[in-house]
Coordinates of N, CA and C in Angstrom, one line a residue:
M215 N -20.1 1.4 57.3 CA -20.2 0.4 58.4 C -19.0 -0.6 58.1
T216 N -18.3 -1.0 59.1 CA -17.2 -1.9 59.0 C -17.7 -3.3 59.6
S217 N -17.3 -4.4 59.0 CA -17.6 -5.7 59.5 C -16.4 -6.5 59.8
I218 N -16.4 -7.2 60.9 CA -15.3 -8.0 61.4 C -15.9 -9.4 61.6
T219 N -15.3 -10.4 61.0 CA -15.9 -11.7 61.1 C -14.9 -12.7 61.8
G220 N -15.4 -13.5 62.7 CA -14.5 -14.4 63.4 C -14.5 -15.7 62.6
P221 N -13.9 -16.8 63.2 CA -13.9 -18.1 62.5 C -15.3 -18.7 62.4
A222 N -15.5 -19.5 61.4 CA -16.8 -20.1 61.2 C -17.3 -21.0 62.4
I223 N -18.5 -21.0 62.7 CA -19.1 -21.9 63.7 C -20.3 -22.6 63.0
A224 N -20.7 -23.7 63.7 CA -21.8 -24.5 63.2 C -23.1 -23.8 63.0
A225 N -23.5 -23.0 64.0 CA -24.8 -22.3 63.9 C -24.5 -20.9 63.3
E226 N -25.6 -20.3 62.8 CA -25.5 -19.0 62.3 C -25.0 -18.0 63.4
P227 N -23.9 -17.2 63.1 CA -23.4 -16.3 64.1 C -24.3 -15.2 64.4
L228 N -24.3 -14.6 65.6 CA -25.0 -13.5 65.9 C -24.4 -12.2 65.3
E229 N -25.3 -11.4 64.7 CA -24.8 -10.2 64.1 C -24.9 -9.1 65.2
V230 N -23.8 -8.5 65.6 CA -23.7 -7.6 66.7 C -23.1 -6.3 66.1
T231 N -23.8 -5.2 66.3 CA -23.4 -3.9 65.8 C -23.0 -3.0 67.0
V232 N -21.8 -2.4 66.9 CA -21.2 -1.6 68.0 C -20.9 -0.2 67.5
P233 N -20.7 0.8 68.4 CA -20.3 2.1 67.9 C -18.8 2.3 67.6
T234 N -18.0 1.5 68.2 CA -16.5 1.6 68.1 C -15.9 0.2 68.0
R235 N -14.7 0.2 67.5 CA -13.9 -1.1 67.5 C -13.5 -1.5 68.9
V236 N -13.3 -0.5 69.8 CA -13.0 -0.7 71.2 C -14.1 -1.6 71.8
L237 N -15.3 -1.1 71.7 CA -16.4 -1.9 72.3 C -16.6 -3.2 71.5
G238 N -16.3 -3.2 70.2 CA -16.4 -4.4 69.4 C -15.4 -5.5 69.9
A239 N -14.2 -5.0 70.4 CA -13.2 -5.9 70.9 C -13.8 -6.7 72.1
I240 N -14.5 -6.0 73.0 CA -15.1 -6.6 74.1 C -16.1 -7.6 73.7
V241 N -17.0 -7.2 72.7 CA -18.0 -8.1 72.2 C -17.4 -9.4 71.6
A242 N -16.3 -9.2 70.8 CA -15.6 -10.3 70.2 C -15.0 -11.2 71.2
A243 N -14.4 -10.6 72.3 CA -13.8 -11.5 73.4 C -14.9 -12.3 74.1
E244 N -16.1 -11.7 74.3 CA -17.2 -12.4 74.9 C -17.8 -13.5 74.0
G245 N -18.0 -13.1 72.8 CA -18.8 -13.9 71.8 C -17.9 -14.9 71.1
G246 N -16.6 -14.6 70.9 CA -15.8 -15.5 70.1 C -16.3 -15.7 68.7
A247 N -16.3 -17.0 68.2 CA -16.7 -17.3 66.9 C -18.2 -17.2 66.7
A248 N -19.0 -17.0 67.8 CA -20.4 -17.0 67.7 C -21.0 -15.6 67.3
V249 N -20.0 -14.6 67.1 CA -20.5 -13.3 66.7 C -19.8 -12.8 65.5
V250 N -20.5 -11.9 64.8 CA -19.9 -11.1 63.7 C -20.1 -9.7 64.1
I251 N -19.1 -8.9 64.1 CA -19.1 -7.5 64.6 C -19.3 -6.6 63.4
H252 N -20.2 -5.6 63.5 CA -20.3 -4.5 62.6 C -20.2 -3.2 63.4
V253 N -19.5 -2.3 62.8 CA -19.3 -1.0 63.5 C -20.2 0.1 62.8
D254 N -21.0 0.7 63.7 CA -21.9 1.8 63.2 C -21.8 2.9 64.2
A255 N -21.1 4.0 63.9 CA -20.8 5.1 64.8 C -22.1 5.9 65.2
A256 N -23.2 5.6 64.6 CA -24.4 6.3 64.9 C -25.0 5.7 66.2
L257 N -24.6 4.5 66.7 CA -25.1 4.0 67.9 C -24.6 4.8 69.1
G258 N -25.3 4.8 70.2 CA -24.8 5.4 71.4 C -23.5 4.8 71.8
P259 N -22.7 5.5 72.6 CA -21.3 5.1 72.9 C -21.2 3.8 73.7
A260 N -22.3 3.4 74.4 CA -22.2 2.2 75.2 C -23.4 1.2 74.8
D261 N -23.8 1.4 73.5 CA -24.9 0.6 73.0 C -24.4 -0.5 72.0
I262 N -25.1 -1.6 72.0 CA -24.9 -2.6 71.0 C -26.2 -3.0 70.4
R263 N -26.2 -3.4 69.2 CA -27.5 -3.9 68.6 C -27.3 -5.4 68.3
V264 N -28.2 -6.2 68.8 CA -28.3 -7.6 68.6 C -29.7 -8.0 68.2
G265 N -29.8 -8.6 67.1 CA -31.1 -9.0 66.6 C -32.1 -7.9 66.4
G266 N -31.6 -6.8 66.0 CA -32.4 -5.6 65.8 C -32.7 -4.8 67.0
A267 N -32.5 -5.3 68.2 CA -32.7 -4.5 69.4 C -31.4 -3.9 69.9
V268 N -31.6 -2.7 70.4 CA -30.4 -1.9 70.9 C -30.4 -2.1 72.5
H269 N -29.3 -2.5 73.0 CA -29.1 -2.7 74.4 C -27.9 -1.8 74.9
S270 N -28.1 -1.3 76.1 CA -27.0 -0.5 76.7 C -26.1 -1.5 77.6
V271 N -24.8 -1.5 77.4 CA -24.0 -2.4 78.2 C -23.3 -1.7 79.4
A272 N -23.5 -0.4 79.4 CA -22.8 0.4 80.5 C -23.4 1.8 80.5
A273 N -22.9 2.6 81.4 CA -23.3 4.0 81.4 C -22.8 4.6 80.1
S274 N -23.6 5.5 79.6 CA -23.3 6.0 78.2 C -22.2 7.1 78.3
Q275 N -21.0 6.6 78.2 CA -19.8 7.5 78.3 C -18.9 7.1 77.1
R276 N -18.6 8.0 76.2 CA -17.8 7.7 75.0 C -16.5 7.1 75.4
D277 N -15.8 7.6 76.4 CA -14.5 7.2 76.7 C -14.4 6.1 77.8
L278 N -15.5 5.5 78.1 CA -15.6 4.5 79.2 C -14.5 3.5 79.1
L279 N -14.2 2.9 77.9 CA -13.2 1.9 77.8 C -11.8 2.4 77.6
D280 N -11.6 3.7 77.7 CA -10.2 4.3 77.8 C -9.6 3.9 79.1
D281 N -10.5 3.6 80.1 CA -10.0 3.0 81.4 C -10.4 1.6 81.3
P282 N -9.4 0.7 81.1 CA -9.6 -0.7 80.9 C -10.1 -1.4 82.2
R283 N -10.1 -0.8 83.3 CA -10.7 -1.4 84.5 C -12.2 -1.6 84.3
N284 N -12.8 -0.9 83.4 CA -14.2 -1.0 83.1 C -14.5 -2.2 82.2
A285 N -13.5 -2.7 81.5 CA -13.7 -3.7 80.4 C -14.4 -5.0 81.0
P286 N -13.9 -5.6 82.1 CA -14.6 -6.8 82.5 C -16.1 -6.6 82.9
R287 N -16.4 -5.4 83.5 CA -17.8 -5.1 83.8 C -18.6 -4.9 82.5
V288 N -18.1 -4.2 81.5 CA -18.7 -4.0 80.3 C -18.9 -5.4 79.6
G289 N -17.9 -6.2 79.7 CA -17.9 -7.6 79.1 C -19.0 -8.4 79.8
A290 N -19.2 -8.3 81.1 CA -20.3 -9.0 81.8 C -21.6 -8.6 81.2
G291 N -21.8 -7.3 81.0 CA -23.1 -6.8 80.4 C -23.3 -7.3 79.0
V292 N -22.2 -7.4 78.2 CA -22.3 -8.0 76.9 C -22.7 -9.4 77.0
R293 N -22.0 -10.2 77.9 CA -22.3 -11.6 78.0 C -23.7 -11.8 78.3
K294 N -24.3 -11.0 79.2 CA -25.8 -11.2 79.5 C -26.6 -11.0 78.3
I295 N -26.3 -10.0 77.5 CA -27.1 -9.7 76.3 C -26.9 -10.9 75.3
L296 N -25.7 -11.3 75.1 CA -25.5 -12.4 74.1 C -26.2 -13.7 74.6
S297 N -26.1 -14.0 75.9 CA -26.7 -15.2 76.5 C -28.2 -15.1 76.3
A298 N -28.8 -13.9 76.4 CA -30.3 -13.8 76.2 C -30.6 -14.1 74.8
A299 N -29.8 -13.6 73.9 CA -30.0 -13.8 72.4 C -29.8 -15.3 72.0
R300 N -28.8 -15.9 72.6 CA -28.4 -17.3 72.3 C -28.2 -18.1 73.6
P301 N -29.3 -18.5 74.3 CA -29.2 -19.2 75.5 C -28.4 -20.5 75.4
D302 N -28.5 -21.1 74.2 CA -27.8 -22.4 73.9 C -26.2 -22.2 74.0
L303 N -25.8 -20.9 73.9 CA -24.3 -20.6 74.0 C -23.9 -19.9 75.3
A304 N -24.8 -19.9 76.3 CA -24.5 -19.1 77.5 C -23.3 -19.7 78.2
A305 N -23.1 -21.0 78.3 CA -21.9 -21.6 78.9 C -20.6 -21.2 78.1
T306 N -20.7 -21.1 76.8 CA -19.6 -20.7 76.0 C -19.2 -19.3 76.3
F307 N -20.2 -18.4 76.4 CA -20.0 -17.0 76.6 C -19.4 -16.8 78.0
E308 N -19.8 -17.6 79.0 CA -19.3 -17.5 80.4 C -17.8 -18.0 80.4
A309 N -17.5 -19.0 79.7 CA -16.1 -19.5 79.6 C -15.2 -18.5 78.9
N310 N -15.7 -17.9 77.8 CA -15.0 -16.8 77.1 C -14.7 -15.7 78.0
H311 N -15.7 -15.3 78.8 CA -15.5 -14.1 79.7 C -14.4 -14.4 80.8
K312 N -14.5 -15.6 81.3 CA -13.4 -16.0 82.3 C -12.1 -16.1 81.7
A313 N -12.0 -16.6 80.5 CA -10.7 -16.7 79.8 C -10.0 -15.4 79.5
W314 N -10.8 -14.5 78.9 CA -10.1 -13.2 78.5 C -9.9 -12.3 79.7
T315 N -10.8 -12.3 80.7 CA -10.6 -11.4 81.8 C -9.5 -11.8 82.7
M316 N -9.3 -13.1 82.9 CA -8.2 -13.5 83.8 C -6.8 -13.0 83.3
T317 N -6.5 -13.1 82.0 CA -5.3 -12.5 81.5 C -5.3 -11.0 81.4
F318 N -6.4 -10.5 81.0 CA -6.5 -9.0 80.8 C -6.3 -8.3 82.1
V319 N -6.8 -8.8 83.2 CA -6.6 -8.1 84.5 C -5.1 -8.0 84.9
R320 N -4.3 -8.9 84.5 CA -2.9 -8.8 84.7 C -2.3 -7.7 84.0
K321 N -2.8 -7.4 82.8 CA -2.3 -6.3 82.0 C -2.7 -5.0 82.7
V322 N -3.9 -4.9 83.1 CA -4.4 -3.7 83.8 C -3.6 -3.4 85.0
L323 N -3.2 -4.4 85.8 CA -2.3 -4.2 86.9 C -1.0 -3.5 86.5
G324 N -0.4 -4.0 85.4 CA 0.8 -3.4 84.9 C 0.6 -1.9 84.5
W325 N -0.5 -1.7 83.8 CA -0.8 -0.3 83.4 C -1.0 0.6 84.6
N326 N -1.7 0.0 85.6 CA -1.9 0.8 86.9 C -0.6 1.3 87.5
A327 N 0.3 0.3 87.5 CA 1.6 0.6 88.1 C 2.4 1.7 87.3
R328 N 2.3 1.7 86.0 CA 2.9 2.7 85.2 C 2.2 4.0 85.3
L329 N 0.9 4.1 85.4 CA 0.2 5.3 85.5 C 0.4 5.9 86.9
A330 N 0.8 5.1 87.9 CA 1.0 5.7 89.2 C 2.1 6.7 89.2
A331 N 3.0 6.6 88.2 CA 4.1 7.6 88.1 C 3.8 8.7 87.0
S332 N 2.6 8.7 86.5 CA 2.3 9.6 85.4 C 2.4 11.1 85.9
P333 N 2.9 11.9 85.0 CA 3.1 13.4 85.4 C 1.7 14.1 85.5
V334 N 0.6 13.5 85.1 CA -0.7 14.2 85.3 C -1.3 13.8 86.7
R335 N -0.7 12.8 87.4 CA -1.3 12.4 88.6 C -1.3 13.5 89.6
G336 N -2.5 13.8 90.2 CA -2.7 14.8 91.2 C -2.9 16.2 90.6
K337 N -2.8 16.3 89.3 CA -2.9 17.7 88.6 C -4.3 17.9 88.1
R338 N -4.7 19.1 88.0 CA -6.0 19.5 87.4 C -5.8 19.7 85.9
I339 N -6.5 18.9 85.1 CA -6.3 18.8 83.7 C -7.7 19.1 83.0
I340 N -7.6 19.9 82.0 CA -8.8 20.2 81.2 C -9.1 19.0 80.3
N341 N -10.4 18.6 80.2 CA -10.7 17.5 79.4 C -11.1 17.9 78.0
S342 N -10.2 18.6 77.4 CA -10.5 19.2 76.0 C -10.4 18.1 75.0
L343 N -9.9 16.9 75.3 CA -9.8 15.9 74.3 C -10.8 14.7 74.5
D344 N -11.8 14.9 75.4 CA -12.8 13.9 75.6 C -12.2 12.6 76.1
R345 N -11.3 12.7 77.1 CA -10.6 11.6 77.7 C -10.8 11.6 79.2
A346 N -11.9 11.9 79.7 CA -12.1 12.0 81.2 C -11.8 10.7 81.9
A347 N -12.3 9.6 81.4 CA -12.0 8.3 82.0 C -10.5 8.0 82.1
L348 N -9.8 8.2 81.0 CA -8.4 8.0 81.0 C -7.7 8.9 82.0
L349 N -8.0 10.2 82.0 CA -7.4 11.1 82.9 C -7.6 10.7 84.4
A350 N -8.9 10.4 84.7 CA -9.2 10.0 86.1 C -8.4 8.7 86.4
W351 N -8.3 7.7 85.5 CA -7.6 6.5 85.8 C -6.1 6.8 86.1
A352 N -5.6 7.8 85.4 CA -4.2 8.2 85.6 C -4.0 9.1 86.9
G353 N -5.1 9.4 87.6 CA -5.0 10.1 88.8 C -5.1 11.6 88.7
A354 N -5.5 12.1 87.5 CA -5.7 13.5 87.3 C -7.1 13.9 87.8
V355 N -7.2 15.2 88.1 CA -8.5 15.7 88.4 C -9.0 16.5 87.2
V356 N -10.1 16.1 86.6 CA -10.6 16.7 85.4 C -11.3 18.0 85.9
D357 N -10.8 19.2 85.4 CA -11.2 20.5 85.8 C -11.2 21.4 84.6
P358 N -12.3 22.1 84.3 CA -12.3 23.0 83.2 C -11.4 24.2 83.4
K359 N -10.9 24.4 84.6 CA -10.0 25.5 84.8 C -8.5 25.0 85.0
G360 N -8.3 23.8 84.7 CA -7.0 23.2 84.9 C -6.0 23.5 83.8
Q361 N -5.0 22.8 83.8 CA -3.9 23.0 82.7 C -4.3 22.1 81.5
P362 N -3.7 22.4 80.4 CA -4.0 21.6 79.2 C -3.5 20.2 79.3
A363 N -4.2 19.3 78.6 CA -3.8 17.9 78.6 C -2.4 17.8 77.9
P364 N -1.6 16.8 78.3 CA -0.3 16.6 77.6 C -0.5 16.5 76.1
P365 N 0.4 17.1 75.3 CA 0.4 17.0 73.9 C 0.3 15.6 73.3
A366 N 1.0 14.7 73.9 CA 1.0 13.3 73.5 C -0.4 12.7 73.5
L367 N -1.3 13.2 74.4 CA -2.6 12.6 74.5 C -3.4 13.0 73.2
A368 N -3.1 14.2 72.7 CA -3.8 14.6 71.4 C -3.5 13.7 70.3
R369 N -2.3 13.1 70.3 CA -1.9 12.2 69.2 C -2.3 10.8 69.5
A370 N -2.8 10.5 70.6 CA -3.2 9.1 70.9 C -4.4 8.6 70.1
P371 N -4.5 7.3 69.8 CA -5.6 6.9 68.9 C -6.9 7.1 69.5
K372 N -7.9 7.3 68.7 CA -9.3 7.5 69.1 C -10.1 6.2 69.2
D373 N -9.6 5.2 68.6 CA -10.3 3.9 68.6 C -9.2 2.8 68.3
A374 N -9.6 1.6 68.6 CA -8.7 0.5 68.3 C -8.7 0.3 66.8
T375 N -7.7 -0.4 66.3 CA -7.6 -0.6 64.8 C -8.5 -1.7 64.3
A376 N -8.9 -2.6 65.2 CA -9.7 -3.7 64.9 C -10.5 -4.1 66.1
A377 N -11.6 -4.8 65.9 CA -12.5 -5.3 67.0 C -11.9 -6.6 67.5
T378 N -10.7 -6.5 68.0 CA -10.1 -7.7 68.6 C -9.5 -7.3 70.0
L379 N -9.4 -8.3 70.9 CA -8.8 -8.0 72.2 C -7.4 -7.5 72.0
E380 N -6.6 -8.1 71.1 CA -5.2 -7.7 70.9 C -5.1 -6.3 70.5
S381 N -6.0 -5.8 69.6 CA -6.1 -4.4 69.1 C -6.5 -3.5 70.3
Y382 N -7.4 -3.9 71.1 CA -7.8 -3.1 72.3 C -6.6 -3.0 73.2
V383 N -5.9 -4.0 73.5 CA -4.7 -4.0 74.3 C -3.7 -3.0 73.8
A384 N -3.4 -3.0 72.5 CA -2.5 -2.1 71.8 C -3.0 -0.6 71.9
Y385 N -4.3 -0.5 71.8 CA -5.0 0.9 72.0 C -4.7 1.4 73.4
V386 N -5.0 0.6 74.4 CA -4.8 1.0 75.8 C -3.3 1.3 76.0
E387 N -2.4 0.4 75.5 CA -1.0 0.6 75.6 C -0.6 2.0 75.1
A388 N -1.1 2.4 74.0 CA -0.9 3.7 73.4 C -1.4 4.8 74.3
L389 N -2.5 4.6 74.9 CA -3.1 5.7 75.8 C -2.2 5.8 77.0
V390 N -1.8 4.7 77.6 CA -0.9 4.8 78.8 C 0.4 5.5 78.4
R391 N 1.0 5.1 77.3 CA 2.3 5.8 76.9 C 2.1 7.3 76.7
S392 N 0.9 7.7 76.3 CA 0.7 9.1 76.1 C 0.7 9.9 77.4
L393 N 0.5 9.2 78.5 CA 0.5 9.9 79.8 C 1.7 9.6 80.7
E394 N 2.7 8.9 80.1 CA 3.9 8.7 80.8 C 4.9 9.8 80.7

């Protein structure tokens, strides 16, 4: 299990366990200094554990956050869970959500424009690399009888390097580059 700690806060931070650093990045963006992230790959792909209880933040799809258009919605689910656990910080979680999503959406628009020219757009691609959300975002049709995925996609990272928004942005950037 990996632990990622934010800056100290006055109250005891919430211990939040996530299955990947990608999902941890969204939790960290929502919770800020009020959360400490732990990574446990045994959790479901869209589950987080807060205060011993496991909550689902989205449809259970491993590669959901490979399409960053899902990140604000997943973040809203995380915000609700964190607010229920710490109602005294609900306004902080709301402000954090607005702050990170406003700038993040601009990045998504840029990635959308780049993927509009992707060579996989409109092609039938086999999802042999478990990247259905990414392929669909790029405009490919996931089809078991399609052509193989681009070799660069096989070399793309499987997770962010840290549970931070900056690391998640770098992760998505690498995914987009793999389909250009």
